mmCIF file of N, CA and C in Angstrom:
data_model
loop_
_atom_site.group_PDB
_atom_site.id
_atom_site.type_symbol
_atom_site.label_atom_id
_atom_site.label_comp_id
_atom_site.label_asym_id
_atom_site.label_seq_id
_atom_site.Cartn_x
_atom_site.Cartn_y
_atom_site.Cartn_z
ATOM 1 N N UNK A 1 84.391 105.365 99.681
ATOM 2 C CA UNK A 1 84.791 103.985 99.603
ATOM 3 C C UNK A 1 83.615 103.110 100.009
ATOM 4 N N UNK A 2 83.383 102.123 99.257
ATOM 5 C CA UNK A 2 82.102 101.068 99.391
ATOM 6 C C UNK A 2 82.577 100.319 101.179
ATOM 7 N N UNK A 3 81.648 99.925 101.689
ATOM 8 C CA UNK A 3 81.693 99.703 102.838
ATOM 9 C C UNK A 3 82.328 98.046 102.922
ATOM 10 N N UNK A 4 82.026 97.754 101.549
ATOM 11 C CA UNK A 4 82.899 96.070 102.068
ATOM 12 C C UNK A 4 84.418 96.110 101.238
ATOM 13 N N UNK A 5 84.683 97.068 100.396
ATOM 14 C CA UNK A 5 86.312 97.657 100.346
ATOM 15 C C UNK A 5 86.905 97.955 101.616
ATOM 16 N N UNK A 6 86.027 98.916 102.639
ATOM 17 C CA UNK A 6 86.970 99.209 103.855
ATOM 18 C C UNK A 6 86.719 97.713 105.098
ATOM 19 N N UNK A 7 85.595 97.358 104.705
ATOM 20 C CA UNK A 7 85.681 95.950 105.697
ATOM 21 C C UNK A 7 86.973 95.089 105.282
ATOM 22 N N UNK A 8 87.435 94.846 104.352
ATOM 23 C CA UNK A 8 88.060 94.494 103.559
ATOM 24 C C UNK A 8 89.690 94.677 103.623
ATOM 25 N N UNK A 9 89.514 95.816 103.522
ATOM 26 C CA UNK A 9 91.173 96.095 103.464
ATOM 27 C C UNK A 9 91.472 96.348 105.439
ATOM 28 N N UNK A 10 90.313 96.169 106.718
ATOM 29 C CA UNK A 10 90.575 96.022 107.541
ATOM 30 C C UNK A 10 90.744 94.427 108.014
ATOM 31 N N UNK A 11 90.611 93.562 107.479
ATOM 32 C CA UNK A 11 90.498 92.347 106.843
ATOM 33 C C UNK A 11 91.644 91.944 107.182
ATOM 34 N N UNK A 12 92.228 92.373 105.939
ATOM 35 C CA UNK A 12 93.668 92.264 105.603
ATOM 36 C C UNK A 12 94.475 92.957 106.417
ATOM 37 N N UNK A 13 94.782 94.039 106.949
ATOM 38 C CA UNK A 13 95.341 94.592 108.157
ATOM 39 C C UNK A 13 95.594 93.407 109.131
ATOM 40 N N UNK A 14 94.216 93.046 109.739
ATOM 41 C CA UNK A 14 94.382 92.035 110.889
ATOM 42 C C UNK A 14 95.062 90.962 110.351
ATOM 43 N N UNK A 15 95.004 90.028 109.420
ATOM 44 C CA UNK A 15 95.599 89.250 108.842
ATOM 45 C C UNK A 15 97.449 89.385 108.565
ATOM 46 N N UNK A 16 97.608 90.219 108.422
ATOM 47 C CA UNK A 16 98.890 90.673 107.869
ATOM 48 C C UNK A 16 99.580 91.205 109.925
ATOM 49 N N UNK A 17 98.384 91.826 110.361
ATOM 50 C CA UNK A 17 98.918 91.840 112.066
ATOM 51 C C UNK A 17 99.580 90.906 112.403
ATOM 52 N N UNK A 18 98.844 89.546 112.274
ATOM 53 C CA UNK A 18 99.079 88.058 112.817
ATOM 54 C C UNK A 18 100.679 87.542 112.252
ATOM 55 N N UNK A 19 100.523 87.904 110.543
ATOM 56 C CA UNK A 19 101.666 87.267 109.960
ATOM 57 C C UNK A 19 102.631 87.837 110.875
ATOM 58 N N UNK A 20 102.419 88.589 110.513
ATOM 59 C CA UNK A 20 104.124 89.916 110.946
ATOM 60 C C UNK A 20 104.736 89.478 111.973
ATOM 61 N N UNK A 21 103.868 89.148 113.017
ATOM 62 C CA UNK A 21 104.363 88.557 113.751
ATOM 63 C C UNK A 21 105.392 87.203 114.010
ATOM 64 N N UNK A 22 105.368 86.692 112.878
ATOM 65 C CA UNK A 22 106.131 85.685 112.638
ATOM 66 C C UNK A 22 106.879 85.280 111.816
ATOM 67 N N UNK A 23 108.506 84.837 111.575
ATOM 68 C CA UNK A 23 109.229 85.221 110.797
ATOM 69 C C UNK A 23 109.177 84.536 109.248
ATOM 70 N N UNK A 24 108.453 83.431 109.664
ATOM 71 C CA UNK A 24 107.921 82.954 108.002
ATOM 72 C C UNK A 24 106.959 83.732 107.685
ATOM 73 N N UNK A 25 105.980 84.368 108.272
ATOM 74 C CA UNK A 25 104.780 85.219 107.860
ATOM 75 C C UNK A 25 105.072 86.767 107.262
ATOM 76 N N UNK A 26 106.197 86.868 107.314
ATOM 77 C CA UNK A 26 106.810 88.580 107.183
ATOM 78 C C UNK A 26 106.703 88.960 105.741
ATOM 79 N N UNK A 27 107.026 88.174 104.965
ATOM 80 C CA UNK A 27 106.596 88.724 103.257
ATOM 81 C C UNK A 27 105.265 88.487 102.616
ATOM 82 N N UNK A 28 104.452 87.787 103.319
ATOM 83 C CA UNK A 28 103.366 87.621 102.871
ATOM 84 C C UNK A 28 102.572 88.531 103.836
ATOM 85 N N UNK A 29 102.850 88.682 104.871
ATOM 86 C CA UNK A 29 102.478 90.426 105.867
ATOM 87 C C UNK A 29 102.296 91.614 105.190
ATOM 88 N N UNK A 30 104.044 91.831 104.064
ATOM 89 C CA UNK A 30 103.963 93.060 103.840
ATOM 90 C C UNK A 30 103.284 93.227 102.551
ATOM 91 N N UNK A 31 102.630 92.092 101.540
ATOM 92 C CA UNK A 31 101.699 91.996 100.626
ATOM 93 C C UNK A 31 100.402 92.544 100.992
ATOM 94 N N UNK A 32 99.770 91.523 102.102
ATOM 95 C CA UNK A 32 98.814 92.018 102.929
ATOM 96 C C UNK A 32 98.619 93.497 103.066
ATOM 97 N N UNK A 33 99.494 94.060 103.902
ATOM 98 C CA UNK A 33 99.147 95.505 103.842
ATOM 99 C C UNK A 33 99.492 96.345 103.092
ATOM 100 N N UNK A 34 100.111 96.207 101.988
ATOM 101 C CA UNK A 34 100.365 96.779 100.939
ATOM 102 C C UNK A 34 98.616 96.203 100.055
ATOM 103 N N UNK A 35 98.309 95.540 100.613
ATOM 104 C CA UNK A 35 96.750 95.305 99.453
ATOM 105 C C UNK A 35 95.804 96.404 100.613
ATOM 106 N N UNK A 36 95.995 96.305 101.286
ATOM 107 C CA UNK A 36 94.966 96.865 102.475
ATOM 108 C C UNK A 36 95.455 98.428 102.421
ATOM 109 N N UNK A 37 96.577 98.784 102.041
ATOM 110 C CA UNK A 37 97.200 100.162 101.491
ATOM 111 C C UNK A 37 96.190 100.594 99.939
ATOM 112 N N UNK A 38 95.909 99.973 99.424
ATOM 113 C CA UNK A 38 95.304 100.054 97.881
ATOM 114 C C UNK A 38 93.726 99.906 98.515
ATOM 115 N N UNK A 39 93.366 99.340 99.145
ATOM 116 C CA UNK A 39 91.735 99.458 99.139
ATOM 117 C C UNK A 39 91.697 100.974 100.384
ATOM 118 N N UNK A 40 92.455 100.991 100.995
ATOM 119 C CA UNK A 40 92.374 101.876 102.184
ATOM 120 C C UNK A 40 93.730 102.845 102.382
ATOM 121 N N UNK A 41 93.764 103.956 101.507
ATOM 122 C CA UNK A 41 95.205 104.581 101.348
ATOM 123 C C UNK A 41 95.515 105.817 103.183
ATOM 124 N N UNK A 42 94.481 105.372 103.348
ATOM 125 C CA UNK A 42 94.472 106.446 104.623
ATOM 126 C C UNK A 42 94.293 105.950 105.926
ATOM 127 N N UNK A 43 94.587 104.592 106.102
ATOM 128 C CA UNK A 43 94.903 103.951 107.527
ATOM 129 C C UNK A 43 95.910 104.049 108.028
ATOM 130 N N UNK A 44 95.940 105.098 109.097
ATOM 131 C CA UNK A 44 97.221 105.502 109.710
ATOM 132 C C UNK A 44 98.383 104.120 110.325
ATOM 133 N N UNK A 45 97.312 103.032 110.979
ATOM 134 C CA UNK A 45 98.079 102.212 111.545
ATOM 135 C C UNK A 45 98.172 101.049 110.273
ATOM 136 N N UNK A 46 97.828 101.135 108.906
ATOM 137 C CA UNK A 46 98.990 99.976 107.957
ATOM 138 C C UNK A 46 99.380 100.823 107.470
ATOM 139 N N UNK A 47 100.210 101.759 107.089
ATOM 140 C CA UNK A 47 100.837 102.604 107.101
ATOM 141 C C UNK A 47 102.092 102.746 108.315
ATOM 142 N N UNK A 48 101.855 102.476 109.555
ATOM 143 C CA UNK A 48 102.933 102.786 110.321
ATOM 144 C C UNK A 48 103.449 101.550 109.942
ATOM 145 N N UNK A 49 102.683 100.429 110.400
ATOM 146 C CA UNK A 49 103.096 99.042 110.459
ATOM 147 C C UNK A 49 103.568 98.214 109.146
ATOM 148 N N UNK A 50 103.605 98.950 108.195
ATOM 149 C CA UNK A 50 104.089 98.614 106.779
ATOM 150 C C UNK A 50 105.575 99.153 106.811
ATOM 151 N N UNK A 51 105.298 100.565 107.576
ATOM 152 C CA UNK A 51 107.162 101.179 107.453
ATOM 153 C C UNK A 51 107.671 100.504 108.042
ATOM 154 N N UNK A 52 107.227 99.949 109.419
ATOM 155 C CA UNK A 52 107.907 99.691 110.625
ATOM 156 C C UNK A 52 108.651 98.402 109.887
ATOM 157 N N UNK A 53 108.204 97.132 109.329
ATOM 158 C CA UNK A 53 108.534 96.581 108.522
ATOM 159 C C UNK A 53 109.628 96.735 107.458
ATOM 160 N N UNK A 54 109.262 97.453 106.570
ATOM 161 C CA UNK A 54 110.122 97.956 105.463
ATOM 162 C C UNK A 54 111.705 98.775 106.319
ATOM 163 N N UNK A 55 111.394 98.864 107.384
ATOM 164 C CA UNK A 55 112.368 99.809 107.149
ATOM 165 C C UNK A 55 113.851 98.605 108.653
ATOM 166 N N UNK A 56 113.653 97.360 107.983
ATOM 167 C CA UNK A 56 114.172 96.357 108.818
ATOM 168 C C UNK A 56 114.918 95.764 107.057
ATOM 169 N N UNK A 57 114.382 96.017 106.256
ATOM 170 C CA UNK A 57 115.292 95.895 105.105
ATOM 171 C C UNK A 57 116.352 96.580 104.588
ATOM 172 N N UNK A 58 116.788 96.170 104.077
ATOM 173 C CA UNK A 58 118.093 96.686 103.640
ATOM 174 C C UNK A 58 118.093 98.388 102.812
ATOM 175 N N UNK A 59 117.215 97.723 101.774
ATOM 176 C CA UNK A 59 116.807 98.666 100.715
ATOM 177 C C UNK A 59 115.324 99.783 101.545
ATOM 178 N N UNK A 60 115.051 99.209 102.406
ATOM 179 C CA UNK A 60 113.440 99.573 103.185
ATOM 180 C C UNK A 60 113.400 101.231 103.423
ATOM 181 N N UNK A 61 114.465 101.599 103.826
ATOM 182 C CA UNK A 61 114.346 102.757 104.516
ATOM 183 C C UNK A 61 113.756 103.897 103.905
ATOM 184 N N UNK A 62 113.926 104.250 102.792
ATOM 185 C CA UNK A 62 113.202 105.134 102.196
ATOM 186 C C UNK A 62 112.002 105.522 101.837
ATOM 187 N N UNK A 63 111.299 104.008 101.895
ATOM 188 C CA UNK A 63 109.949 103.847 101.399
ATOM 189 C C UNK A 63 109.030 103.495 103.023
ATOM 190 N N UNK A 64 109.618 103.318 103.786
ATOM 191 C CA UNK A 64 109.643 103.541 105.103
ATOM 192 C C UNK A 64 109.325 104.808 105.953
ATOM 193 N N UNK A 65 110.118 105.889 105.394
ATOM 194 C CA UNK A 65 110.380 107.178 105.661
ATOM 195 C C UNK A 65 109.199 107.795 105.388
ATOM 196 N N UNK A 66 109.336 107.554 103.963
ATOM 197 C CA UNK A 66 107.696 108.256 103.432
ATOM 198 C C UNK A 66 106.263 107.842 103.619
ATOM 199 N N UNK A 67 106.996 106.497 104.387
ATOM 200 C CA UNK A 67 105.102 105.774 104.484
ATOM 201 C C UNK A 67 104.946 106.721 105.981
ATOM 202 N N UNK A 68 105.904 106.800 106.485
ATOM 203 C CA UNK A 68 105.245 107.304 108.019
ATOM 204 C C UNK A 68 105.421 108.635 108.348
ATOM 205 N N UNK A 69 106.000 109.566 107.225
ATOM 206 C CA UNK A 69 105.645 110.899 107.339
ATOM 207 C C UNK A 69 104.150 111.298 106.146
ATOM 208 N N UNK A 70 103.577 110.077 105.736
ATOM 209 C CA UNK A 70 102.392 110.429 105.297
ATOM 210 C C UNK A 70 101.172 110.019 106.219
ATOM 211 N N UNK A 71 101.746 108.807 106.991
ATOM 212 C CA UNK A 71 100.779 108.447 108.512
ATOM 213 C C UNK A 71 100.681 109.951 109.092
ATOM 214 N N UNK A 72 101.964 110.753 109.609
ATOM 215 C CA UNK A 72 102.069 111.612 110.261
ATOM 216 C C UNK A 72 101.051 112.954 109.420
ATOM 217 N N UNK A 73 101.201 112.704 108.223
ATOM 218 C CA UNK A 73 100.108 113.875 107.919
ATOM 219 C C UNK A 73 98.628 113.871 108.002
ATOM 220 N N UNK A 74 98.443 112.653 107.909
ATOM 221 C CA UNK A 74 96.884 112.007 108.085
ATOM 222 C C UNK A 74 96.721 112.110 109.597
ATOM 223 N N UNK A 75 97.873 111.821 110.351
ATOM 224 C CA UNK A 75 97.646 111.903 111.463
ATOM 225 C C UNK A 75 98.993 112.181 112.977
ATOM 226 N N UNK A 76 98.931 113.979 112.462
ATOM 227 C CA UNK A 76 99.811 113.947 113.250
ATOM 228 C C UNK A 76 99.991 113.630 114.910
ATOM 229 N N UNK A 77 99.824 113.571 115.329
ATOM 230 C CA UNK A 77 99.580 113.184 116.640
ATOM 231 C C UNK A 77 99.856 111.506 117.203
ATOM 232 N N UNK A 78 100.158 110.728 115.638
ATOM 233 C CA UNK A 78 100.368 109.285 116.226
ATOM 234 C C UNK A 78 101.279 108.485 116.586
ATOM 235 N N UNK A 79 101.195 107.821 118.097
ATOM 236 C CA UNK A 79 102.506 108.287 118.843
ATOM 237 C C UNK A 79 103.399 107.113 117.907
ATOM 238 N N UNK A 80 102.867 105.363 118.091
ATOM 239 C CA UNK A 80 103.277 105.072 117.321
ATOM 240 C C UNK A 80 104.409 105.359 116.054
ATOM 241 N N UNK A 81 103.590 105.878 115.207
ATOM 242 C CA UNK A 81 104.305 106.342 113.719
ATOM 243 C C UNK A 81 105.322 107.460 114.534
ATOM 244 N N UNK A 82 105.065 108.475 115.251
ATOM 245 C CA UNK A 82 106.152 109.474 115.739
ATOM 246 C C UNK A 82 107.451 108.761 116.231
ATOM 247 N N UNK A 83 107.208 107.953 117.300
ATOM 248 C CA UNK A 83 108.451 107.490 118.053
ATOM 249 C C UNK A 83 109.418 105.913 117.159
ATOM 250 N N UNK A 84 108.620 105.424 116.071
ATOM 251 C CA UNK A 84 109.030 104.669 114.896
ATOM 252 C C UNK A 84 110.154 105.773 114.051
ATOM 253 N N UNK A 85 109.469 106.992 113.591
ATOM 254 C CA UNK A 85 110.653 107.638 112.509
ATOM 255 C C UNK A 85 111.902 108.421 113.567
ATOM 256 N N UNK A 86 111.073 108.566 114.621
ATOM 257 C CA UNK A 86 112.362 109.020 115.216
ATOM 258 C C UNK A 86 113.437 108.010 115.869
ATOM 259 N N UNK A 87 112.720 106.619 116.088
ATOM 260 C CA UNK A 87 113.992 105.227 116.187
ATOM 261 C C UNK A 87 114.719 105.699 114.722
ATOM 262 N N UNK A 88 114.085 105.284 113.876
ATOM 263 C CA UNK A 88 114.863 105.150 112.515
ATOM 264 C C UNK A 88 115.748 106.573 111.958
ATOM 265 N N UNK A 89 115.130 107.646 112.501
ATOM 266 C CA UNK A 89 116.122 108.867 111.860
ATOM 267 C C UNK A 89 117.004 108.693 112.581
ATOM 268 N N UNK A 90 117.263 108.063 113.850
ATOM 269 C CA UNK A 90 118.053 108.133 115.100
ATOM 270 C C UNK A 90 119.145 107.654 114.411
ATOM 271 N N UNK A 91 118.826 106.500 113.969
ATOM 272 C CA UNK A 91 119.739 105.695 113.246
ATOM 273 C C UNK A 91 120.690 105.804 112.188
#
């Protein structure tokens, strides 16, 4: 990956951090890291923080599921993404 693709889609991560945080900022968040998902398919943390999101929707959960048992393969060990699918399987 060219070095200003991954500057780039870390860019957008932080950007989409900020939105998320706020409840008008939440769909234009999950654009954000869904673009930062396409320049950077292997960032464990937009990946968690994309499920963590998605999976507060209705329809979310599935695409949720799979975003953070593919965090978990890139990176099993992350506590984050671990204690996220196990709130949500809980559920």
């Amino acid at each position: 990956m060219a070095a200003g693709s991954r500057r780039h889609a870390v860019e957008l991560y932080n950007l989409a951090c900020k939105l998320d945080q706020e409840p008008s900022g939440r769909a234009e968040a999950v654009k954000l890291y869904r673009r930062a998902l396409e320049l950077r398919p292997d960032h464990v943390n937009t990946l968690c923080n994309l499920a963590c999101m998605l999976e507060q929707e209705p329809s979310g959960c599935a695409e949720a599921e799979r975003l953070y048992r593919r965090a978990l393969e890139l990176q099993p060990d992350h506590v984050n993404t671990l204690c996220n699918l196990a709130c949500m399987l809980e559920q």
